[in-house]
PDB file of C-alpha atoms in Angstrom:
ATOM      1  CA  UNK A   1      99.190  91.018 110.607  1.00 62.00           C
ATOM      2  CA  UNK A   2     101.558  89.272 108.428  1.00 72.00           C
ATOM      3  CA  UNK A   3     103.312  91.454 105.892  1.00 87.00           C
ATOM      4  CA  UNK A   4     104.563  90.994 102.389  1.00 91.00           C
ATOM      5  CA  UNK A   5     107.093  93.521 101.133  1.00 92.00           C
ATOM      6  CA  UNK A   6     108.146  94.475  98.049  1.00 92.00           C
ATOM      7  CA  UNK A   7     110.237  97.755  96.869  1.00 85.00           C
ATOM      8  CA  UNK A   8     107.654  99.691  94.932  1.00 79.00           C
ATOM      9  CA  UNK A   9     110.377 100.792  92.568  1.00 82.00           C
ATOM     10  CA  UNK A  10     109.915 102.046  89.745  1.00 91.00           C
ATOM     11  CA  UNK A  11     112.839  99.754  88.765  1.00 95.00           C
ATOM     12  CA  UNK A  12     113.805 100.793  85.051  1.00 96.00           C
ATOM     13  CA  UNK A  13     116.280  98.016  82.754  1.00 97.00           C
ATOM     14  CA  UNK A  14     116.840  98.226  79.036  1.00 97.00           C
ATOM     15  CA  UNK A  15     115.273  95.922  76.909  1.00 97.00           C
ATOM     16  CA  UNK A  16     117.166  92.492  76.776  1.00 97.00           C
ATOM     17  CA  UNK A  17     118.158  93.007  80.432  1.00 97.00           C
ATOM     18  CA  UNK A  18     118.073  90.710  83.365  1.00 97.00           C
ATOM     19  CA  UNK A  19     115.013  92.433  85.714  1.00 97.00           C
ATOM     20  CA  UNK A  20     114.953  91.118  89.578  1.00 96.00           C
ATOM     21  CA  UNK A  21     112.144  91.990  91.591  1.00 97.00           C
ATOM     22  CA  UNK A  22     112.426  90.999  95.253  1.00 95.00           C
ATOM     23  CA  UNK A  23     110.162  90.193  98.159  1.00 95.00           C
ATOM     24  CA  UNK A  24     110.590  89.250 101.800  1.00 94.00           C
ATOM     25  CA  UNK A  25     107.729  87.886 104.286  1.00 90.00           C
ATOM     26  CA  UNK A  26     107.242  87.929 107.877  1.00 87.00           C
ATOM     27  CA  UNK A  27     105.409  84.824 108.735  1.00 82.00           C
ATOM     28  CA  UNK A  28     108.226  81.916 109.007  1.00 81.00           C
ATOM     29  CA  UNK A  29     105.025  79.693 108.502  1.00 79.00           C
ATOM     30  CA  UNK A  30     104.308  80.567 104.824  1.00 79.00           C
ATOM     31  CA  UNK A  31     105.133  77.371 102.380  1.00 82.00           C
ATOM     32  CA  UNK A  32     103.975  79.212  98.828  1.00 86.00           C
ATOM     33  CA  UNK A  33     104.403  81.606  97.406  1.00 91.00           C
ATOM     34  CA  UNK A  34     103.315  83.656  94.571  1.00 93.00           C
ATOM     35  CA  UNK A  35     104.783  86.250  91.290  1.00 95.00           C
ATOM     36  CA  UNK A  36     101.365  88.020  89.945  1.00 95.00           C
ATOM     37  CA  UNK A  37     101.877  90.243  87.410  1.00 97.00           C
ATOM     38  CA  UNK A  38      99.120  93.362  86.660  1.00 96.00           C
ATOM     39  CA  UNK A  39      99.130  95.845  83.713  1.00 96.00           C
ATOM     40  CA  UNK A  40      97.739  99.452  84.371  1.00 93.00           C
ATOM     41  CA  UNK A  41      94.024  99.001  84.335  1.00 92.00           C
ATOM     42  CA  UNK A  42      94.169  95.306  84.535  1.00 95.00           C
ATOM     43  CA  UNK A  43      93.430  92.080  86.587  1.00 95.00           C
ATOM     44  CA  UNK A  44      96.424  90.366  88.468  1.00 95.00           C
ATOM     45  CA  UNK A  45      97.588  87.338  86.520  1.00 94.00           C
ATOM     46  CA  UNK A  46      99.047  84.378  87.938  1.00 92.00           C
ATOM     47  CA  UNK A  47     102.696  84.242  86.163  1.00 93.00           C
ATOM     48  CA  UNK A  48     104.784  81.860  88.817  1.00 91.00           C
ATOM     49  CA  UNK A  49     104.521  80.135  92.384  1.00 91.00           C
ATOM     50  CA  UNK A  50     107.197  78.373  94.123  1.00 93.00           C
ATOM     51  CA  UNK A  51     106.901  76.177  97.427  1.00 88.00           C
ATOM     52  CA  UNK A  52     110.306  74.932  97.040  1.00 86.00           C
ATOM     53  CA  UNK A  53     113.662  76.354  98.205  1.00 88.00           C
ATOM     54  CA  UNK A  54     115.778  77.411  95.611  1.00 91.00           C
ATOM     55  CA  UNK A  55     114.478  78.037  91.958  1.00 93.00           C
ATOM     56  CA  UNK A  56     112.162  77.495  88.971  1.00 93.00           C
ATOM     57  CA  UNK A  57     112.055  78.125  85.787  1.00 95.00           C
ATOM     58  CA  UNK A  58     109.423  79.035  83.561  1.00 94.00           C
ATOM     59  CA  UNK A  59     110.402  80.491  80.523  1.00 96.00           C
ATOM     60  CA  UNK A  60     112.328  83.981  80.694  1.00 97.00           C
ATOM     61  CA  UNK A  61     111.124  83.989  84.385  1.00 97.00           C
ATOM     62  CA  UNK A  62     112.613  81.987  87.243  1.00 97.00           C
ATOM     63  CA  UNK A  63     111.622  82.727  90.561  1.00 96.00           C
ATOM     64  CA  UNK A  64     113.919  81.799  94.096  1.00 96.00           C
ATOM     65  CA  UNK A  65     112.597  80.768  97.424  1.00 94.00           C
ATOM     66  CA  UNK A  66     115.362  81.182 100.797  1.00 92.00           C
ATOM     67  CA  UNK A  67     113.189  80.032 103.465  1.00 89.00           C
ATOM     68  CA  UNK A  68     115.407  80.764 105.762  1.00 90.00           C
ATOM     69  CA  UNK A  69     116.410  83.818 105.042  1.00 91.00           C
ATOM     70  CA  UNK A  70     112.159  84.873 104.058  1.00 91.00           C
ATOM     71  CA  UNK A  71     113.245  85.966 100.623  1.00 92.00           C
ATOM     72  CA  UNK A  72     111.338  85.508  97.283  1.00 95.00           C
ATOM     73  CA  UNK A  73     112.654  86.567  94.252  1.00 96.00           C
ATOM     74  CA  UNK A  74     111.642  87.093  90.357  1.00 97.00           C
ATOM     75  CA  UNK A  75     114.113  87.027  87.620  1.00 97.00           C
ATOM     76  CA  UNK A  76     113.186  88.134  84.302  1.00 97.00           C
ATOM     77  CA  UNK A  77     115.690  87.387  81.809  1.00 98.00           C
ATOM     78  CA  UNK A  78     115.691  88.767  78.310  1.00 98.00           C
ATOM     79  CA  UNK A  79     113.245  91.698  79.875  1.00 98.00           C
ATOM     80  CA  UNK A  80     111.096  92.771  76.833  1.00 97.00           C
ATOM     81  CA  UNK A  81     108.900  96.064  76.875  1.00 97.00           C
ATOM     82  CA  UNK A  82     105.767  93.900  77.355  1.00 97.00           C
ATOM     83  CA  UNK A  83     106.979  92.809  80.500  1.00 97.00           C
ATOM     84  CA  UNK A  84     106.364  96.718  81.874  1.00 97.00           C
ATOM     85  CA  UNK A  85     103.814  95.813  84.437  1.00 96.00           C
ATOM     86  CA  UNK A  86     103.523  95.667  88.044  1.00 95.00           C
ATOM     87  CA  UNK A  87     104.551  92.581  89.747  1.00 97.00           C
ATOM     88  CA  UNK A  88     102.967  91.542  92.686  1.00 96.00           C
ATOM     89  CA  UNK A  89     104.301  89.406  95.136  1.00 95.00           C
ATOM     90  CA  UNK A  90     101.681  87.277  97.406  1.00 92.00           C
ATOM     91  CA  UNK A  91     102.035  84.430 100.233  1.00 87.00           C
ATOM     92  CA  UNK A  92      99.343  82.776 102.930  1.00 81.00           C
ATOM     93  CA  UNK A  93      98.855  84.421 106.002  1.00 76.00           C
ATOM     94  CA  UNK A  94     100.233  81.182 107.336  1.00 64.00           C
ATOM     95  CA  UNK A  95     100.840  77.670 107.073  1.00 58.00           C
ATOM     96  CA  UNK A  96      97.041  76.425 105.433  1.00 61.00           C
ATOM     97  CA  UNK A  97      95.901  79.826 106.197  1.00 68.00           C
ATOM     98  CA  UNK A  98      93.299  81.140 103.089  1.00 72.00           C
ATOM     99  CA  UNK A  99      94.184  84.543 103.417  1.00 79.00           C
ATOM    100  CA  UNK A 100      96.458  85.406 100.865  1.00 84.00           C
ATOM    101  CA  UNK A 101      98.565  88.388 101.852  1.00 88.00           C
ATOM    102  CA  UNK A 102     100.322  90.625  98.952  1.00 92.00           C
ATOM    103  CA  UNK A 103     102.692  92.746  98.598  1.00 93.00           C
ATOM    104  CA  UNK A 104     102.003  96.482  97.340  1.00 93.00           C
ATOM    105  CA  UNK A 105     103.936  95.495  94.145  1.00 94.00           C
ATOM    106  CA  UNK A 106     107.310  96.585  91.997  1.00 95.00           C
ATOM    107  CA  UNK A 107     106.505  98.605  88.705  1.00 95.00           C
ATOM    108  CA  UNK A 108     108.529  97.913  86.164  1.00 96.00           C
ATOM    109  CA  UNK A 109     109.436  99.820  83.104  1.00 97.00           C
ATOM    110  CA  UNK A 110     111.619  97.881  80.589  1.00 97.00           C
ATOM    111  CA  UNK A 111     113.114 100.715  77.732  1.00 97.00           C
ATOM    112  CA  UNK A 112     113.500  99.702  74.501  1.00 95.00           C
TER     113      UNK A 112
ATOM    114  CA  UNK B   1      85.481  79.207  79.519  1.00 63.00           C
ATOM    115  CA  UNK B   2      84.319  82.621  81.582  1.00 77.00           C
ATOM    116  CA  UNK B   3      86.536  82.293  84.783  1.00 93.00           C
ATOM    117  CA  UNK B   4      85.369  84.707  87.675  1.00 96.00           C
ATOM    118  CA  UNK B   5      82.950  87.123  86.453  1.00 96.00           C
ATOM    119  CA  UNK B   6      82.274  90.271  88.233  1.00 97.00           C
ATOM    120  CA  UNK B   7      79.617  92.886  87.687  1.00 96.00           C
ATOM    121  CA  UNK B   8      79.314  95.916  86.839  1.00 97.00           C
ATOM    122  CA  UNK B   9      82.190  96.987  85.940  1.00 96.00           C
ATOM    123  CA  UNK B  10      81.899 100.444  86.515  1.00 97.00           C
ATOM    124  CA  UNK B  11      79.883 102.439  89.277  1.00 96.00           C
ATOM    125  CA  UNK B  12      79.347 105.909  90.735  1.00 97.00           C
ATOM    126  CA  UNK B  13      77.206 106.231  94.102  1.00 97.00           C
ATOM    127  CA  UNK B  14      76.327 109.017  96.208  1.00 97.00           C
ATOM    128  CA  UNK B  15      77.668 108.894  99.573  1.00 98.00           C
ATOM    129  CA  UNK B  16      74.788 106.792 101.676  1.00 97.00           C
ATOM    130  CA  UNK B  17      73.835 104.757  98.880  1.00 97.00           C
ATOM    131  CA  UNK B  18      73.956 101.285  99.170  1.00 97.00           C
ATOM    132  CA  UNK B  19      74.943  98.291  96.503  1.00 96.00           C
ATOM    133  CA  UNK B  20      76.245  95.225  95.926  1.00 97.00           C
ATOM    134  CA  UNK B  21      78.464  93.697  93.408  1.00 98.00           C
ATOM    135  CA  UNK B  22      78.424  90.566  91.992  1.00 97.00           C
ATOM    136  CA  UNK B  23      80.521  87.757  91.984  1.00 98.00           C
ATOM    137  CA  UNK B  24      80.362  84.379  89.776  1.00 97.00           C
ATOM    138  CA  UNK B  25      82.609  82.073  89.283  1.00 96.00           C
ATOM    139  CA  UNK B  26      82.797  78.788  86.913  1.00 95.00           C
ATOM    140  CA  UNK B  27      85.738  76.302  87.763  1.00 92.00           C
ATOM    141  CA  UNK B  28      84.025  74.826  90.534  1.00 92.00           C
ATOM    142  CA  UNK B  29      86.423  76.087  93.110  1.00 92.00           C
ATOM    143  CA  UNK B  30      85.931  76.434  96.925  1.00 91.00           C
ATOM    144  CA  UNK B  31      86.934  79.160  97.960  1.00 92.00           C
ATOM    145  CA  UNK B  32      86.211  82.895  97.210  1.00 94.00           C
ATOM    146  CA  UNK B  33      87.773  86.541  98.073  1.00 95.00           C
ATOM    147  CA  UNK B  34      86.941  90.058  97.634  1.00 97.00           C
ATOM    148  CA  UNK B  35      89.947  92.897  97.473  1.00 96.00           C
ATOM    149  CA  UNK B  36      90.370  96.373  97.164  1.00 97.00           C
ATOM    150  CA  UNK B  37      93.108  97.765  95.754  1.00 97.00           C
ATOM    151  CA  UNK B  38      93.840 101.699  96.082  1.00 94.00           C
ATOM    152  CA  UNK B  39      97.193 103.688  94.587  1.00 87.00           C
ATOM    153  CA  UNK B  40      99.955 102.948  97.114  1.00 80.00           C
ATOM    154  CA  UNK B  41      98.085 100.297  99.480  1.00 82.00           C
ATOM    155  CA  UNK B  42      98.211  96.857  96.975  1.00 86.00           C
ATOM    156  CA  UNK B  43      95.444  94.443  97.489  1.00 93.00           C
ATOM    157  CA  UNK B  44      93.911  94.533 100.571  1.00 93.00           C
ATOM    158  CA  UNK B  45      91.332  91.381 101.767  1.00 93.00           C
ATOM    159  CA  UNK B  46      88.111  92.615 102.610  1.00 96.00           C
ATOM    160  CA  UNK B  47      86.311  89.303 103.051  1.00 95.00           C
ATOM    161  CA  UNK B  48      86.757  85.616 102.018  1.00 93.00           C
ATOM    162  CA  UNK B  49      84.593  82.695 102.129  1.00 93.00           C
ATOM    163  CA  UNK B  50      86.968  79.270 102.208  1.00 89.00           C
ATOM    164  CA  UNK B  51      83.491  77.210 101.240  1.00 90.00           C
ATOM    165  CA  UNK B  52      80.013  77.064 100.830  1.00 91.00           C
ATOM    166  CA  UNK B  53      78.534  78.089 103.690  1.00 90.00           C
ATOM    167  CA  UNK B  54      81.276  80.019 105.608  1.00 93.00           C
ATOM    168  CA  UNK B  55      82.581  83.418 105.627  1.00 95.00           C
ATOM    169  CA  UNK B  56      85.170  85.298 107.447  1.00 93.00           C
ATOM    170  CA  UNK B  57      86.671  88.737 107.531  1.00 93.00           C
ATOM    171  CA  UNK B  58      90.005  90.027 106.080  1.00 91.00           C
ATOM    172  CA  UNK B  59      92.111  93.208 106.544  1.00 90.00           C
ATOM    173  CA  UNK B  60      89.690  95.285 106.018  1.00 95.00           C
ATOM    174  CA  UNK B  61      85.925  94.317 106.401  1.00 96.00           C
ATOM    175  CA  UNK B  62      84.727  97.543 108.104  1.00 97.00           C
ATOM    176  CA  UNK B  63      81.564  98.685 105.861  1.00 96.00           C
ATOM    177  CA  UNK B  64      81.042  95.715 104.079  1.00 98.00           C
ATOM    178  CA  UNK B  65      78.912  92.709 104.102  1.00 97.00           C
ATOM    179  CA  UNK B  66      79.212  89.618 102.074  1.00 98.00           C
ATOM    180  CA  UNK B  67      76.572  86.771 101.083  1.00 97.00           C
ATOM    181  CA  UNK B  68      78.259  83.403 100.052  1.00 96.00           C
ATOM    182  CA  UNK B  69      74.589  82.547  97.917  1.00 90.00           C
ATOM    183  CA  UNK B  70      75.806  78.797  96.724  1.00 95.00           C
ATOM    184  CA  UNK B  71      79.281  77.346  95.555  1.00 95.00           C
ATOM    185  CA  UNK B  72      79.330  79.785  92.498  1.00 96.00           C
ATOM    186  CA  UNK B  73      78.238  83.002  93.675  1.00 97.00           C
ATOM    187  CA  UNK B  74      79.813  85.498  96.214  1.00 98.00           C
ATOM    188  CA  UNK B  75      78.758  88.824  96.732  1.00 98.00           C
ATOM    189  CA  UNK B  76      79.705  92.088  98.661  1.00 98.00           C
ATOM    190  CA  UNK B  77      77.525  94.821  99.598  1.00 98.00           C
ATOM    191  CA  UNK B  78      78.105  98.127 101.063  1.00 97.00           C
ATOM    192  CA  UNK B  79      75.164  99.388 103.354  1.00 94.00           C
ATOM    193  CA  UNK B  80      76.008 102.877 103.138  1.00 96.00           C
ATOM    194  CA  UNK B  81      78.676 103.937 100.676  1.00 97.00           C
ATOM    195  CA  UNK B  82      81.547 106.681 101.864  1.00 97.00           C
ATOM    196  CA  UNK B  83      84.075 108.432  99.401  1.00 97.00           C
ATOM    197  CA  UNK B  84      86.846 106.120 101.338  1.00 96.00           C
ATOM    198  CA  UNK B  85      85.166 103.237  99.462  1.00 97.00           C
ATOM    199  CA  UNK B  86      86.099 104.504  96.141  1.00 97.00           C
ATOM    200  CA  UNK B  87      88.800 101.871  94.569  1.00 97.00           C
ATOM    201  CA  UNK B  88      88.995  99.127  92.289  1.00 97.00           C
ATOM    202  CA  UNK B  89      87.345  95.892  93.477  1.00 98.00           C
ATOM    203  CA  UNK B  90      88.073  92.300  92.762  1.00 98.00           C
ATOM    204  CA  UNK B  91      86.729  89.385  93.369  1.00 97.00           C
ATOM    205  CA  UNK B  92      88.704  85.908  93.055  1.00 95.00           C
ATOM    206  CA  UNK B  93      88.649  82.468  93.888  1.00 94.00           C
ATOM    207  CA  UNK B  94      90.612  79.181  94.435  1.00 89.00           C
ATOM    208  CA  UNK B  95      90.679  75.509  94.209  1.00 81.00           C
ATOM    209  CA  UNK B  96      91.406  75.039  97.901  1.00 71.00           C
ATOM    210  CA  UNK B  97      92.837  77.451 100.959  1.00 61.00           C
ATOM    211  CA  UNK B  98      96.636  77.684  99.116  1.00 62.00           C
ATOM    212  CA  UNK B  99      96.374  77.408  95.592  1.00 70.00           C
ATOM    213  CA  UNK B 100      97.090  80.380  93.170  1.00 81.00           C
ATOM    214  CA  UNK B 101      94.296  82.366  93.275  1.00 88.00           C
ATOM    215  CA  UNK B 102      92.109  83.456  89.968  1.00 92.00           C
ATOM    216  CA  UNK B 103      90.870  86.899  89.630  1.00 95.00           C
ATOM    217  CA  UNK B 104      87.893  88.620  87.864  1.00 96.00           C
ATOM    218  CA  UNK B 105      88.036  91.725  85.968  1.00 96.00           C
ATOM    219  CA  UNK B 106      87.230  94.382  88.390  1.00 97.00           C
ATOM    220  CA  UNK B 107      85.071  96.975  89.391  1.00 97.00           C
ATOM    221  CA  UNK B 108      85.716 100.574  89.695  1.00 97.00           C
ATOM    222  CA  UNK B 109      83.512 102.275  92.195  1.00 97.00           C
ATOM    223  CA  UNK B 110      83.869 105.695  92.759  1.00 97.00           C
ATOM    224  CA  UNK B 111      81.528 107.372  95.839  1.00 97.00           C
ATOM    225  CA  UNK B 112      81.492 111.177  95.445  1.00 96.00           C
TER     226      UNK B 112
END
């Protein structure tokens, strides 16, 4: 079974802080990857993917892809308290698989 | 502009009943899922169907049966409903096999 993991936190920064959520895989043959986010009650929603090494930016959010290394990363800069969620981190159960594999998620609580 | 529709969105069964929920979706994509997700566990794949015509099992498929009835429409059915079976459900779908998938609203079941 491939795995996804993610620290299930909670990870706590003040409002207007830089938030980093991290995420390593197991299966070397994963080429996306994917930053859901999910609010308490809530569907996930799609906020980033990455295929690339290194980064992207979207926004506040930039996410980072090591492949070598099997690292995936979310930055959230300027962290406001809407951004309190639970961020999900997903990737393919390998190369063209369609199983997407996720991790059990980072909850994040931004203070004002 | 719907998205992936699920119904209901609520139910409570008896242990032994059976059910089925519904799954619909309207951007024409290919390929379908159906999660769980309990406290502590993240999303877990019960079954997926990566077209019209096919379906395959996930991480988790024990109890479960799923009907993929035409491009659209994907739906799971439990037989005979246990209390393990209690979580939120989702269904979801994608263009193709690695795209970012799209997720419906839920369904809380509950089996007492």
């Amino acid at each position: 079974q491939k795995e996804v993991e993610q620290n299930s936190g909670p990870l706590s920064v003040p409002e207007g802080a830089i938030a980093s959520l991290n995420c390593t895989y197991s299966d070397r043959g994963s080429q996306s990857f994917f930053w859901y986010r999910q609010y308490s009650g809530k569907s996930p929603e799609l906020i980033m993917f990455i295929y690339s090494n290194g980064d992207k930016e979207d926004g506040r959010f930039t996410a980072q892809l090591n492949k070598a290394s099997q690292y995936v990363s979310l930055l959230i800069r300027d962290s406001q308290p809407s951004d309190s969620a639970t961020y999900l981190c997903a990737a393919p159960s390998g190369a063209g698989s369609y199983q997407l594999t996720f991790g059990k998620g980072t909850k994040l609580s931004v203070i004002p | 502009n719907a998205g992936v529709t699920q119904t209901p969105k609520f139910q409570v069964l008896k242990t032994g009943q059976s059910m089925t929920l519904q799954c619909a979706q309207d951007m024409n994509h290919n390929s379908m899922y159906w999660y769980r997700q309990d406290p502590g566990m993240g999303l877990r794949l019960i079954y997926y169907s990566a077209s019209e015509g096919t379906t395959d099992k996930g991480e988790v498929p024990n109890g479960y049966n799923v009907s993929r009835l035409n491009k659209r429409e994907f739906s799971l059915r439990l037989e005979s409903a246990a209390p393990s079976q209690t979580s939120v459900y989702f269904c979801a779908s994608i263009v193709r096999g690695t795209g970012p998938l799209h997720f419906g609203n839920g369904t809380r079941l509950t089996v007492t």
